[in-house]
Short mmCIF file of C-alpha atoms and ligand atoms in Angstrom, two decimals:
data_model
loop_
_atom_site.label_atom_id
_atom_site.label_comp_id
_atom_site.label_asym_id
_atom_site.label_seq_id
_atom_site.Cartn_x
_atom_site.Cartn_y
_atom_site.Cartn_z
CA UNK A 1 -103.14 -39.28 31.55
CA UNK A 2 -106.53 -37.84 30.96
CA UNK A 3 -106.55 -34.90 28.60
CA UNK A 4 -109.61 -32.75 26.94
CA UNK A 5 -108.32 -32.94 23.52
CA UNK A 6 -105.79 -35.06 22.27
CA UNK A 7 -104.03 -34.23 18.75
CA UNK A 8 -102.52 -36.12 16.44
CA UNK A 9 -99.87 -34.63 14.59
CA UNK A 10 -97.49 -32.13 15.14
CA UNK A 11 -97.13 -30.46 11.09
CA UNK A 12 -98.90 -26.98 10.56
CA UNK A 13 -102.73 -28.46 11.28
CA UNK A 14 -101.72 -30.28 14.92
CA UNK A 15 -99.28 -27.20 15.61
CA UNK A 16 -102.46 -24.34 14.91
CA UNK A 17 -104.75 -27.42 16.71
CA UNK A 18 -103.27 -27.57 19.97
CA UNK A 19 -102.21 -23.65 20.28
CA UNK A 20 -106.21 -22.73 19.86
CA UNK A 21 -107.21 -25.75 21.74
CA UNK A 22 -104.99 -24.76 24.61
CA UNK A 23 -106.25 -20.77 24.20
CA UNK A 24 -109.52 -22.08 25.41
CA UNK A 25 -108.14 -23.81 28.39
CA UNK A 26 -108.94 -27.36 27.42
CA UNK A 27 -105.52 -29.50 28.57
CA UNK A 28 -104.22 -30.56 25.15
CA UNK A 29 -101.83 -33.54 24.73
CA UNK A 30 -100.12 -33.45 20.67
CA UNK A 31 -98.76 -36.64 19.84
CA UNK A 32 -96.13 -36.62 16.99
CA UNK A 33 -94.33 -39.82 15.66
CA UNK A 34 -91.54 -38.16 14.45
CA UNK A 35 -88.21 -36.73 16.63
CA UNK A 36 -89.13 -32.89 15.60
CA UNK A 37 -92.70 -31.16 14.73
CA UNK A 38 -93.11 -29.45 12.17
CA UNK A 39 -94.55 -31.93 9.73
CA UNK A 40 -93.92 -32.10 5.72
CA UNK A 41 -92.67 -28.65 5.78
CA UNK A 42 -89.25 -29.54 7.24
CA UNK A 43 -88.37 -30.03 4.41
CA UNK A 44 -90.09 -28.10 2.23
CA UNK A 45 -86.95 -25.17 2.12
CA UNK A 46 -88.00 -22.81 -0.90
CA UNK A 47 -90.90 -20.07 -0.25
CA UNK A 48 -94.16 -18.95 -0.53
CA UNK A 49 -95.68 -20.02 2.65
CA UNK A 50 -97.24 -17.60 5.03
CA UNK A 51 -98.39 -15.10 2.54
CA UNK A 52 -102.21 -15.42 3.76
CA UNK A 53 -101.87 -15.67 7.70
CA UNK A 54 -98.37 -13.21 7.91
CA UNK A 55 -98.19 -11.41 4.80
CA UNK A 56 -95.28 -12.66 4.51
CA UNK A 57 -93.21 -15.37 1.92
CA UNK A 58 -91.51 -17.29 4.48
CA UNK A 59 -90.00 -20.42 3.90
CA UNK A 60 -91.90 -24.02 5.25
CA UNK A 61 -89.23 -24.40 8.03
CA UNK A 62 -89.32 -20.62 8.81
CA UNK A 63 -93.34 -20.62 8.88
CA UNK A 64 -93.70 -23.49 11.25
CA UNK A 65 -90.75 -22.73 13.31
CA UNK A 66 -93.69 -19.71 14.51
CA UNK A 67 -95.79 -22.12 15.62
CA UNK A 68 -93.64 -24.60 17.09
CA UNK A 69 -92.02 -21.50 19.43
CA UNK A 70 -95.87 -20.43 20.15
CA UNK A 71 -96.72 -24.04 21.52
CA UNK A 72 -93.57 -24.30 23.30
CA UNK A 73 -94.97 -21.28 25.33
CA UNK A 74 -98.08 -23.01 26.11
CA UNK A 75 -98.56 -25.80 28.57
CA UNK A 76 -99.44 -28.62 26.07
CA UNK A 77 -97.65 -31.80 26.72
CA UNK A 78 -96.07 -33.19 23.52
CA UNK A 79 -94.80 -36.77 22.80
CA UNK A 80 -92.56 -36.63 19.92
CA UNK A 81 -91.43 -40.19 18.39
CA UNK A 82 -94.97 -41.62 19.21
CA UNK A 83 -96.63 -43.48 16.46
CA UNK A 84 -100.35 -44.04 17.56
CA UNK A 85 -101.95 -47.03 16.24
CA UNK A 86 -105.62 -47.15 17.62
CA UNK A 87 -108.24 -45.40 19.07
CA UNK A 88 -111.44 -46.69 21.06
CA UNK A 89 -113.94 -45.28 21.63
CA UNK A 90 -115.38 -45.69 25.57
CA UNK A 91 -118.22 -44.09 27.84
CA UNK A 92 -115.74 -40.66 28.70
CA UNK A 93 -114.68 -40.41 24.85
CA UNK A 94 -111.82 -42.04 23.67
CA UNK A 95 -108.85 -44.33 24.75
CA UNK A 96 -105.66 -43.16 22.37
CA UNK A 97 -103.46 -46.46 21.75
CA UNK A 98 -99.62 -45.51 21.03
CA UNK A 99 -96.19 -47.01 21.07
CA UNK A 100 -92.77 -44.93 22.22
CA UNK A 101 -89.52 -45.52 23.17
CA UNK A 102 -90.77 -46.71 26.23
CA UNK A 103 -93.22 -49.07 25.19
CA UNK A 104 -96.94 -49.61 24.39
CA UNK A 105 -99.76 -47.18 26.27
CA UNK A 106 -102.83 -44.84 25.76
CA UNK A 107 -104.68 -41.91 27.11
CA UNK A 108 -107.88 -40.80 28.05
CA UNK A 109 -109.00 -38.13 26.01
CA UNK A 110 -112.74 -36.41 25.61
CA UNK A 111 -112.18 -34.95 22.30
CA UNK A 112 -109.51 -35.97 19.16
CA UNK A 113 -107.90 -33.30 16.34
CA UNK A 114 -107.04 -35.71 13.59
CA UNK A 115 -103.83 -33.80 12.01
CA UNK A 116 -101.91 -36.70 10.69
CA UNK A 117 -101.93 -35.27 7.01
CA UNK A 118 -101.65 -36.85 3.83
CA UNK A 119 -99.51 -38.94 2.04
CA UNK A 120 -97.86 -39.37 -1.58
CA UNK A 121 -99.49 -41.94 -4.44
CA UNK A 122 -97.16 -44.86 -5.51
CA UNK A 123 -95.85 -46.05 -8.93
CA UNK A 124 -98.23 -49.20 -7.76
CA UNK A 125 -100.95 -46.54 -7.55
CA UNK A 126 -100.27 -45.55 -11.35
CA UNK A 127 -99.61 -49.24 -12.87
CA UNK A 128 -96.06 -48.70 -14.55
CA UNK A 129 -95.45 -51.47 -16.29
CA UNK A 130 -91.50 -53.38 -15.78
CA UNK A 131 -89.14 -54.17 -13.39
CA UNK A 132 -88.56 -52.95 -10.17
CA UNK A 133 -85.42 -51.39 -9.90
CA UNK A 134 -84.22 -48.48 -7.60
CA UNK A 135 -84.36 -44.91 -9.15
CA UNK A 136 -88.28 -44.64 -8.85
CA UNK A 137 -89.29 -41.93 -5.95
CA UNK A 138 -91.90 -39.98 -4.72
CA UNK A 139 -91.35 -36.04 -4.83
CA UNK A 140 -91.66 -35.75 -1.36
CA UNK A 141 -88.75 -38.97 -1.06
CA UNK A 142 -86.45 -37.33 -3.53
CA UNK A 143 -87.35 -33.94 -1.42
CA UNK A 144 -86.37 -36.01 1.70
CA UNK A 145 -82.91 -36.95 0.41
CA UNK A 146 -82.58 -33.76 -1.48
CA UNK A 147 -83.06 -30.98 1.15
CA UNK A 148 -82.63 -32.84 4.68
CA UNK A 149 -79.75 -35.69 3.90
CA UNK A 150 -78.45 -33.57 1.50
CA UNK A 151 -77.89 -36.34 -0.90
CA UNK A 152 -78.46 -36.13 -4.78
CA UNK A 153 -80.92 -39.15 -5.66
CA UNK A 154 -80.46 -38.95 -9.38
CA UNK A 155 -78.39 -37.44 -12.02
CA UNK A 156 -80.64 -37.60 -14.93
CA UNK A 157 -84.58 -38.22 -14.39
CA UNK A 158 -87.80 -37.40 -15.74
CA UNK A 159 -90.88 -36.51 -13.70
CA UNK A 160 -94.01 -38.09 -13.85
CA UNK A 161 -96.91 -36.08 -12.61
CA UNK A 162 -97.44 -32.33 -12.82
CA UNK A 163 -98.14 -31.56 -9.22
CA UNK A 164 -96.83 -28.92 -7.42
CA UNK A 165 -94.41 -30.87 -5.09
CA UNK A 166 -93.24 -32.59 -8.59
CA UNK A 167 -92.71 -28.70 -10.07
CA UNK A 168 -90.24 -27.97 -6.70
CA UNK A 169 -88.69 -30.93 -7.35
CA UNK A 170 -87.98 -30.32 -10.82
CA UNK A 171 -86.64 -26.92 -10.01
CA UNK A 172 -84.74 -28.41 -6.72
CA UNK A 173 -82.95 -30.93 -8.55
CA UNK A 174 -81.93 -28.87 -11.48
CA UNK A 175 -80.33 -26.26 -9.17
CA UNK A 176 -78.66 -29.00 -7.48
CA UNK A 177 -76.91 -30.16 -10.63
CA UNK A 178 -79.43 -32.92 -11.90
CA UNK A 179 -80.69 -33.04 -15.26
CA UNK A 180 -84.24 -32.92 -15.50
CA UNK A 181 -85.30 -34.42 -19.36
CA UNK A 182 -88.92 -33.19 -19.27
CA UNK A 183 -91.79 -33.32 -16.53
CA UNK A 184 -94.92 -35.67 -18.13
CA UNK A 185 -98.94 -35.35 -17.48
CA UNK A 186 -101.21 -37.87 -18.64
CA UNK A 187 -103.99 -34.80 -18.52
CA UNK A 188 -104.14 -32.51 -21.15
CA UNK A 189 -103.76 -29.80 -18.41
CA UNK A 190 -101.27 -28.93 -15.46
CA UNK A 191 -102.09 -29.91 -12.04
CA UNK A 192 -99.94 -27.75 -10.26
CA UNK A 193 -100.40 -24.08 -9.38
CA UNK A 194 -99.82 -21.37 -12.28
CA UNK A 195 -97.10 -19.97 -10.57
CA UNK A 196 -95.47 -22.96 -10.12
CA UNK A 197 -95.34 -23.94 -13.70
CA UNK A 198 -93.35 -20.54 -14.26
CA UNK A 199 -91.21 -20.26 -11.55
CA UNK A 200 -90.29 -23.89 -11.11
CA UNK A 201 -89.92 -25.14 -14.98
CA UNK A 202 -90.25 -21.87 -17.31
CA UNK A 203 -87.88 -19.94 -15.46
CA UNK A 204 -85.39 -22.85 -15.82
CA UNK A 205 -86.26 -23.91 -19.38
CA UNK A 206 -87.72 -27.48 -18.49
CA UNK A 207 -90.58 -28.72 -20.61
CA UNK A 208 -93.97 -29.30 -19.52
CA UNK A 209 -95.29 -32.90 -21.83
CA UNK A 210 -99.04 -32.43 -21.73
CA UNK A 211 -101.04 -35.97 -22.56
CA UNK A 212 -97.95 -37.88 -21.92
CA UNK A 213 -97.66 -40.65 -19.56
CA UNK A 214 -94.87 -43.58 -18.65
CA UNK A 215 -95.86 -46.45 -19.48
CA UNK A 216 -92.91 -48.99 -18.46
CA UNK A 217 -89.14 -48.68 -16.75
CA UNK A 218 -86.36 -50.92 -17.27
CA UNK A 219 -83.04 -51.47 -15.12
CA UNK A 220 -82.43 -54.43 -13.05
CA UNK A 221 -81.10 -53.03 -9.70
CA UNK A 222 -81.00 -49.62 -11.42
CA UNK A 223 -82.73 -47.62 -13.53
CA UNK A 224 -81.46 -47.30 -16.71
CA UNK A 225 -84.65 -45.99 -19.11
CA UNK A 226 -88.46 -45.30 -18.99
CA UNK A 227 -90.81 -46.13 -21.80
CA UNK A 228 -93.16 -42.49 -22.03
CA UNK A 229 -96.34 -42.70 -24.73
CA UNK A 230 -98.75 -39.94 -25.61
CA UNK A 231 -102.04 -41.16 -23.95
CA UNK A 232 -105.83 -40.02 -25.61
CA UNK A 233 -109.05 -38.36 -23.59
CA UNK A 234 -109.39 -41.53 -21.84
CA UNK A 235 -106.01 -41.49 -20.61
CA UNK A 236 -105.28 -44.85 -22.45
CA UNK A 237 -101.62 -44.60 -24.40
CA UNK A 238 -101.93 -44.19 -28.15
CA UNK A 239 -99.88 -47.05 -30.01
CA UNK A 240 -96.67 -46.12 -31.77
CA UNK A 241 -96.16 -42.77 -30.08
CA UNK A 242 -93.95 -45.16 -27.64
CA UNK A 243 -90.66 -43.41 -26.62
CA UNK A 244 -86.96 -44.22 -24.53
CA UNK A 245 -85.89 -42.32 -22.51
CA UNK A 246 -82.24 -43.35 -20.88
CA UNK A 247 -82.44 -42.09 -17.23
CA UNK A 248 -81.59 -43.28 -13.74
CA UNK A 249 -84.23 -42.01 -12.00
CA UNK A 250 -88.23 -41.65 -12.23
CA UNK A 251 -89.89 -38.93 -9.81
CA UNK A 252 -93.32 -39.32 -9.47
CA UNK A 253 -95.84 -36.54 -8.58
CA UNK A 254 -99.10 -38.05 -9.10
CA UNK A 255 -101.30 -36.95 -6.05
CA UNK A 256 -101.52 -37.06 -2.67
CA UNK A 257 -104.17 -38.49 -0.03
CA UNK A 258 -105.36 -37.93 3.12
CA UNK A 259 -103.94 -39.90 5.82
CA UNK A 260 -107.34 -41.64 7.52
CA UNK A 261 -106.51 -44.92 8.63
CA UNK A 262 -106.78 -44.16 12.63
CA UNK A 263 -110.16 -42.51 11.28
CA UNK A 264 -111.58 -45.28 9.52
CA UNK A 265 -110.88 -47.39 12.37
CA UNK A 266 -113.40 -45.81 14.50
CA UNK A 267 -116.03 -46.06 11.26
CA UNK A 268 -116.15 -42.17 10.86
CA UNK A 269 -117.59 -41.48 7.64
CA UNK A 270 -115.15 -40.67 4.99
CA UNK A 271 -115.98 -38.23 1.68
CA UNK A 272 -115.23 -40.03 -0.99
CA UNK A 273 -113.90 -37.18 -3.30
CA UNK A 274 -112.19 -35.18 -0.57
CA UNK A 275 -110.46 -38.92 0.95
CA UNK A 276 -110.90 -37.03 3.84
CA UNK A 277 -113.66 -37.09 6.77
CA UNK A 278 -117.00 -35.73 6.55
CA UNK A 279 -117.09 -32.77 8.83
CA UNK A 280 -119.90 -29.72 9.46
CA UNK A 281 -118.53 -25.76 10.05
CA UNK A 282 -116.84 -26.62 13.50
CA UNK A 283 -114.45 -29.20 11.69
CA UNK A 284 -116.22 -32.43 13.64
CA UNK A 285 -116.03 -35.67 11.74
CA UNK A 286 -119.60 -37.42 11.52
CA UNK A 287 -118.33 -39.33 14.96
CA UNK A 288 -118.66 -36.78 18.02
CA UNK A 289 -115.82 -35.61 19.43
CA UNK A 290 -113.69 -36.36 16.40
CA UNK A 291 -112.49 -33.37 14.61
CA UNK A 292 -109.80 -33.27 11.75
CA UNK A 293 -108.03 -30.21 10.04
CA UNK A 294 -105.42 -29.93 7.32
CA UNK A 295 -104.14 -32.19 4.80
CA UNK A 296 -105.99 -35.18 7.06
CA UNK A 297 -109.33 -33.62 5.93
CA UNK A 298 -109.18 -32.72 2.21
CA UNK A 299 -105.65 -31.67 0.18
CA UNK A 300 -104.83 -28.17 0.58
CA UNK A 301 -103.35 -25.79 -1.69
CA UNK A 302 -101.64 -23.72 0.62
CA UNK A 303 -100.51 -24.23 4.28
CA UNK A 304 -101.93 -20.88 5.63
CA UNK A 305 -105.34 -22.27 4.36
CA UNK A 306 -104.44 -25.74 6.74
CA UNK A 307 -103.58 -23.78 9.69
CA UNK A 308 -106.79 -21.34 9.41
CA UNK A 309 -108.94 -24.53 9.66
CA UNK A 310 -107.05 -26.29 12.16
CA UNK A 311 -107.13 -22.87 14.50
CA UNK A 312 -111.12 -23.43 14.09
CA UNK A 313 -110.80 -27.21 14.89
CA UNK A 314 -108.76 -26.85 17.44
CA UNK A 315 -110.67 -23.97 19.18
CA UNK A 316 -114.28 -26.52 18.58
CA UNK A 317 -112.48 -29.54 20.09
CA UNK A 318 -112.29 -27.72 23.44
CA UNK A 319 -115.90 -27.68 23.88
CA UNK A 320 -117.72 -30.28 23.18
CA UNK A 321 -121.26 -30.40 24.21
CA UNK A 322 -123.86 -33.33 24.89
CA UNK A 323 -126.43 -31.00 22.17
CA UNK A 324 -127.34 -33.22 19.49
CA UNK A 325 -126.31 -32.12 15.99
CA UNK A 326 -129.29 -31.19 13.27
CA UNK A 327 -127.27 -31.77 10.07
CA UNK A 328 -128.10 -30.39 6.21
CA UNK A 329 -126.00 -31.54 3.46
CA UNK A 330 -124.38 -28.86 1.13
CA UNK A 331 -124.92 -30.84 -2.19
CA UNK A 332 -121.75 -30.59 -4.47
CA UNK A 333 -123.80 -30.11 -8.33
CA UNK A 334 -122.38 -29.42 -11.71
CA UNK A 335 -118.93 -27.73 -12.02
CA UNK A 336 -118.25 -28.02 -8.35
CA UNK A 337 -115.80 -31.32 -7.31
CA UNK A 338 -116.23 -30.94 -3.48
CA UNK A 339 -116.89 -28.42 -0.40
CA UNK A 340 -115.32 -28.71 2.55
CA UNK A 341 -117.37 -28.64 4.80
CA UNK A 342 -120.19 -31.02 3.24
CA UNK A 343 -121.85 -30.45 5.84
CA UNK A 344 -123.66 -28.17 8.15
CA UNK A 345 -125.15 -28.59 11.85
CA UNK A 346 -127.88 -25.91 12.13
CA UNK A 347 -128.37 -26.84 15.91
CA UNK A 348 -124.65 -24.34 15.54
CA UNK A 349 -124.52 -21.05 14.28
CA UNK A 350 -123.75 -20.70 10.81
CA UNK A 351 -123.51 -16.80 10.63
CA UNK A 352 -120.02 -17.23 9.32
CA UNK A 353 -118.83 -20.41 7.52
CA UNK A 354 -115.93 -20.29 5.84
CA UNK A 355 -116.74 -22.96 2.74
CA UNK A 356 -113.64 -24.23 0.97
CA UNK A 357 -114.11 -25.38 -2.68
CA UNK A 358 -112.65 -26.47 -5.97
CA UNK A 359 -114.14 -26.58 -9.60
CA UNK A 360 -114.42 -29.93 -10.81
CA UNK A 361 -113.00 -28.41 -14.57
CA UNK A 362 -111.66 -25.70 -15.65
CA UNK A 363 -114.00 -23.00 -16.26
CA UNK A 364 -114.22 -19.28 -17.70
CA UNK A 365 -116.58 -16.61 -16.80
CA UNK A 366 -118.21 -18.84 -14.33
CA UNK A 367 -120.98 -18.19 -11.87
CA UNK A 368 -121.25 -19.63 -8.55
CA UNK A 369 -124.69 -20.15 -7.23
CA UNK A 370 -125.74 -21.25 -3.75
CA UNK A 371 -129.27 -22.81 -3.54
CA UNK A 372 -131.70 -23.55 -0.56
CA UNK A 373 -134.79 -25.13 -1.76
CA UNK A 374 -133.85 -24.83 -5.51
CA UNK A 375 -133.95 -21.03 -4.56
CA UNK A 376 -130.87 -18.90 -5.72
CA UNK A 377 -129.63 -16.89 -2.55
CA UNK A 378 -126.17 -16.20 -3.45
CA UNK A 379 -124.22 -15.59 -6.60
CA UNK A 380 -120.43 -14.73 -7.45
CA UNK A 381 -119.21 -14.94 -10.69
CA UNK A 382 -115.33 -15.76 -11.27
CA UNK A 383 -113.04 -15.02 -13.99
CA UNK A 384 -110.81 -18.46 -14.05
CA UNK A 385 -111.46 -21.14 -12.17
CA UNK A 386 -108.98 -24.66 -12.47
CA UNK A 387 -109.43 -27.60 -9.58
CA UNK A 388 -105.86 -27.28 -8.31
CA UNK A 389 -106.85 -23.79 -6.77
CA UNK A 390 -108.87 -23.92 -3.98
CA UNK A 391 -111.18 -21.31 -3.43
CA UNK A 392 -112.23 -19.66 0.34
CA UNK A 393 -116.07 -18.21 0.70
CA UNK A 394 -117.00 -16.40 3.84
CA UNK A 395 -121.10 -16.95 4.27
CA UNK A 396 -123.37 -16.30 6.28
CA UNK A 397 -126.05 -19.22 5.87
CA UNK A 398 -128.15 -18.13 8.91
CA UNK A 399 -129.92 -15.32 6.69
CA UNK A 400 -131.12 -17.75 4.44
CA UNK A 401 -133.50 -19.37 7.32
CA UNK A 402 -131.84 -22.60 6.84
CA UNK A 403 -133.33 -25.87 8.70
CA UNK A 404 -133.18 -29.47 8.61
CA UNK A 405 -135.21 -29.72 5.96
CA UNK A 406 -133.42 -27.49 3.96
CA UNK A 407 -131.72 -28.81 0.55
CA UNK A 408 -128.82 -26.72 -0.04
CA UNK A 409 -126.62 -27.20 -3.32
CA UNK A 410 -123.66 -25.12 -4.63
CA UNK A 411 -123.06 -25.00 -8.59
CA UNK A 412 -120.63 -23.52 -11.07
CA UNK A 413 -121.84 -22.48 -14.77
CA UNK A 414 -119.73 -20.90 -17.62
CA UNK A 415 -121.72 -17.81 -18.43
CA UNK A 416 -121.59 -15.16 -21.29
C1 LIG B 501 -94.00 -34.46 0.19
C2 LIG B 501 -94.86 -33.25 0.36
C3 LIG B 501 -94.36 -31.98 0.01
C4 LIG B 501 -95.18 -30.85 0.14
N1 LIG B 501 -94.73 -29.64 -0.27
C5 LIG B 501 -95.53 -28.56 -0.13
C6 LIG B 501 -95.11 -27.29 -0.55
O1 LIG B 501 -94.03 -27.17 -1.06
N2 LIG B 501 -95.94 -26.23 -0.37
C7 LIG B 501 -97.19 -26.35 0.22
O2 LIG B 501 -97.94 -25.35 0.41
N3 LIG B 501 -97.60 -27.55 0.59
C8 LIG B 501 -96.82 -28.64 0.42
N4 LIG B 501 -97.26 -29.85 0.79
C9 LIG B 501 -98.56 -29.89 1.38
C10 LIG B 501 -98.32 -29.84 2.89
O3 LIG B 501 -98.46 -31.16 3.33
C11 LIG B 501 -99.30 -28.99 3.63
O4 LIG B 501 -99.22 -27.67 3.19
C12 LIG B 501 -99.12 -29.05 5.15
O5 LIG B 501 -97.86 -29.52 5.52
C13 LIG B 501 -100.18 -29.92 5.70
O6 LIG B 501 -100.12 -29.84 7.09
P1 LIG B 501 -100.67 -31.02 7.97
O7 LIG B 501 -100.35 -30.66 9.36
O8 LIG B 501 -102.09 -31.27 7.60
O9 LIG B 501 -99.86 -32.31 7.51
P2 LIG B 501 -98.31 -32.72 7.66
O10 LIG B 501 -97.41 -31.58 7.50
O11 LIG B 501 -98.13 -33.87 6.74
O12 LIG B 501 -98.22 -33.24 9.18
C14 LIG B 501 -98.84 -34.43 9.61
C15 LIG B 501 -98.06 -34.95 10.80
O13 LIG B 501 -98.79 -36.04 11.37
C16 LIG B 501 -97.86 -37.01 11.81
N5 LIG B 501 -98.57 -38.29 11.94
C17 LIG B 501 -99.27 -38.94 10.96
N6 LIG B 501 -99.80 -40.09 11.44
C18 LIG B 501 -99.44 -40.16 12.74
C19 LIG B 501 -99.68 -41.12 13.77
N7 LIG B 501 -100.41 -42.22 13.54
N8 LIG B 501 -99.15 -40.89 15.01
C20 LIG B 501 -98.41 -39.76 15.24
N9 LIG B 501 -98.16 -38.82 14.31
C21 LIG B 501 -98.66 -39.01 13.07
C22 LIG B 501 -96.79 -37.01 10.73
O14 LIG B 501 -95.57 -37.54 11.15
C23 LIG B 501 -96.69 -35.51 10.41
O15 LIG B 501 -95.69 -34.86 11.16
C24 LIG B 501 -96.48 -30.98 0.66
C25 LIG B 501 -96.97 -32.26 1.02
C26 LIG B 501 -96.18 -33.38 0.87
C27 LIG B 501 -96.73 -34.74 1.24
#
């Protein structure tokens, strides 16, 4: 029961994780708590995954289905329907606590991949006002029922939220017979991927309510109606543009987070834009040892972008060294919202660092600007840039004589 690197999660990020883990002949144990691995994408049926790593628009069952037949070639031991609830930490790395079918253990393991991904916001997360009666469900619940129990949740609803799992849904549910009224976003712009606002609503006529929120539902043990409301710059509703709506269900779509409880119970450092950990170019969290890839680290647009960083995770978690780490911050400034990583170890090459990041508005004619010492070394400019797309730079930081005294900063500035 002693492994070199123990990951946690078996969706896309634990899948890539263990597979390059395992390539460098570490002995990798993947811990799932589900029956089947795979992760969110089960049931994630339409397409559009895999067109980065394959080329290819394969569905999210099809695309992990690839991995899952590539691990079952390895010799990584997997524990499906294993729900691990703590890790300590201990002089030879870290004890994993978990609980099976056949009761409570743990393992010894030198190295961790955190891959537990994220998870959906709440209606308590949003404060909707009313009763609580059944008809209100996450995207990814209604997605659930939808496409794995094939059960029809609602007949007549109204989405709340325009991200992109609330987008399928609307689409999902309106080939599946359900009438979907309108989808609602309290910000005056979409937060969903372009092509998802055509294919998933244009393409089947369903309006897109831009500074609209809901404000209250009614129903006692259904739901019968939601209360929506125009809301102003501050998100606040604006009085008397109150409006019924009779439906019996409410799907929200209002963000998702990282999953980092098992991290924050080992006190690694968590970013507090990102929700995710803290990590430098190899994908380790501030704690050594502890890595994390995929939706655990920061929300991902696309699932080719999750499995490209957990390959490098995985790959880093099978050798660990004693070296200490010489660490330089890369300082989010204006226009920027976050970079993953936010960190970099100079005591490791940084030749080639892939930096993820998003634009903390929408901008036009923007130009990106990496700075060491308040010295501009690197400039791109971009035509469109909107937060939900994430952007990918390949750079090479080690031309730039970077140590750890260096101040490094990335910015974003609409130009002429
Ligand atoms: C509802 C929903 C729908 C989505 N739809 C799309 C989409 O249509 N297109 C798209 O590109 N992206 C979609 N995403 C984003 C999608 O999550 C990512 O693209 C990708 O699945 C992330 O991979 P991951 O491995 O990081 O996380 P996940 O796929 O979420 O996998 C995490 C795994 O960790 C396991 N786990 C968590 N905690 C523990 C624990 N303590 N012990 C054991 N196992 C644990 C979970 O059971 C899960 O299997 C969706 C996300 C959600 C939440």
């Amino acid at each position: 029961m002693n492994y070199d690197v123990t990951v946690i999660g078996g969706g896309p990020a634990g899948l890539a994780a263990a597979i390059a883990a395992n390539k460098e002949n570490a002995s990798v144990l993947l811990v799932e708590r589900e029956a089947r691995l795979g992760g969110i994408l089960k049931q994630c049926i339409h397409d559009g995954f895999g067109l980065v790593t394959f080329g290819e628009k394969l569905t999210g069952p099809e695309y992990c289905e690839r991995y899952i037949d590539e691990l079952l070639q390895t010799d990584v031991s997997v524990k499906l329907l294993t729900f691990v609830t703590r890790i300590e930490k201990n002089a030879d790395g870290f004890a994993i606590h978990f609980v099976n079918r056949e009761g409570a253990a743990h393992v010894q393991t030198r190295a961790i991949v955190l891959a537990t991904g994220c998870r959906e916001r709440t209606a308590k997360q949003v404060f909707i006002h009313g009763t609580r009666p059944s008809g209100v469900f996450t995207a990814g619940t209604a997605q659930y029922y939808v496409n794995l129990m094939g059960e029809l949740p609602v007949k007549r609803c109204v989405i709340l939220g325009s991200g992109d799992i609330g987008l399928i849904m609307a689409r999902r549910l309106t080939m599946e017979g359900a009438e979907v009224i309108g989808v609602y976003e309290a910000k005056p712009e979409p937060s969903g991927l372009p092509r998802n606002l055509y294919q998933c609503l244009d393409d089947f006529g369903i309006p897109l309510h831009l500074s609209h929120t809901v404000t209250r539902v009614f129903g006692d043990e259904r739901l019968t109606a939601v209360e929506i409301a125009q809301v102003d710059k501050n998100m606040r509703p604006i009085a008397n543009t109150e409006k019924i709506i009779e439906c019996d269900g409410l799907i929200l779509s209002v963000g998702l987070i990282p999953e980092n409880e098992l991290a924050e119970s080992i006190d690694v450092a968590i970013d507090r834009r990102t929700k995710g950990p803290i990590c430098d170019q190899k994908y380790m969290t501030m704690e050594k040892g502890v890595f994390c890839a995929g939706n655990a680290l920061h929300v991902n647009d696309l699932v080719d972008y999750v499995t490209l960083s957990a390959v490098e995770a995985g790959r880093n978690s099978a050798y660990l060294t004693n070296k200490p780490r010489a660490l330089v911050h890369v300082v989010a400034e204006e226009g920027i919202l976050y970079t993953v990583p936010s960190v970099l170890d100079v005591n490791e090459p940084v030749s080639d660092v892939t930096l993820y990041f998003r634009a903390s508005r929408e901008l036009r004619n923007a130009m990106l600007t990496l700075r060491v010492d308040g010295r501009a070394v690197f400039q791109k400019k971009y035509s469109v840039l909107r937060p939900p797309e994430m952007e990918r730079l390949k750079l090479n930081f080690a031309q730039y004589g970077i140590t750890t005294d260096s101040e490094v900063s990335l910015s974003l500035k609409e130009v002429e």
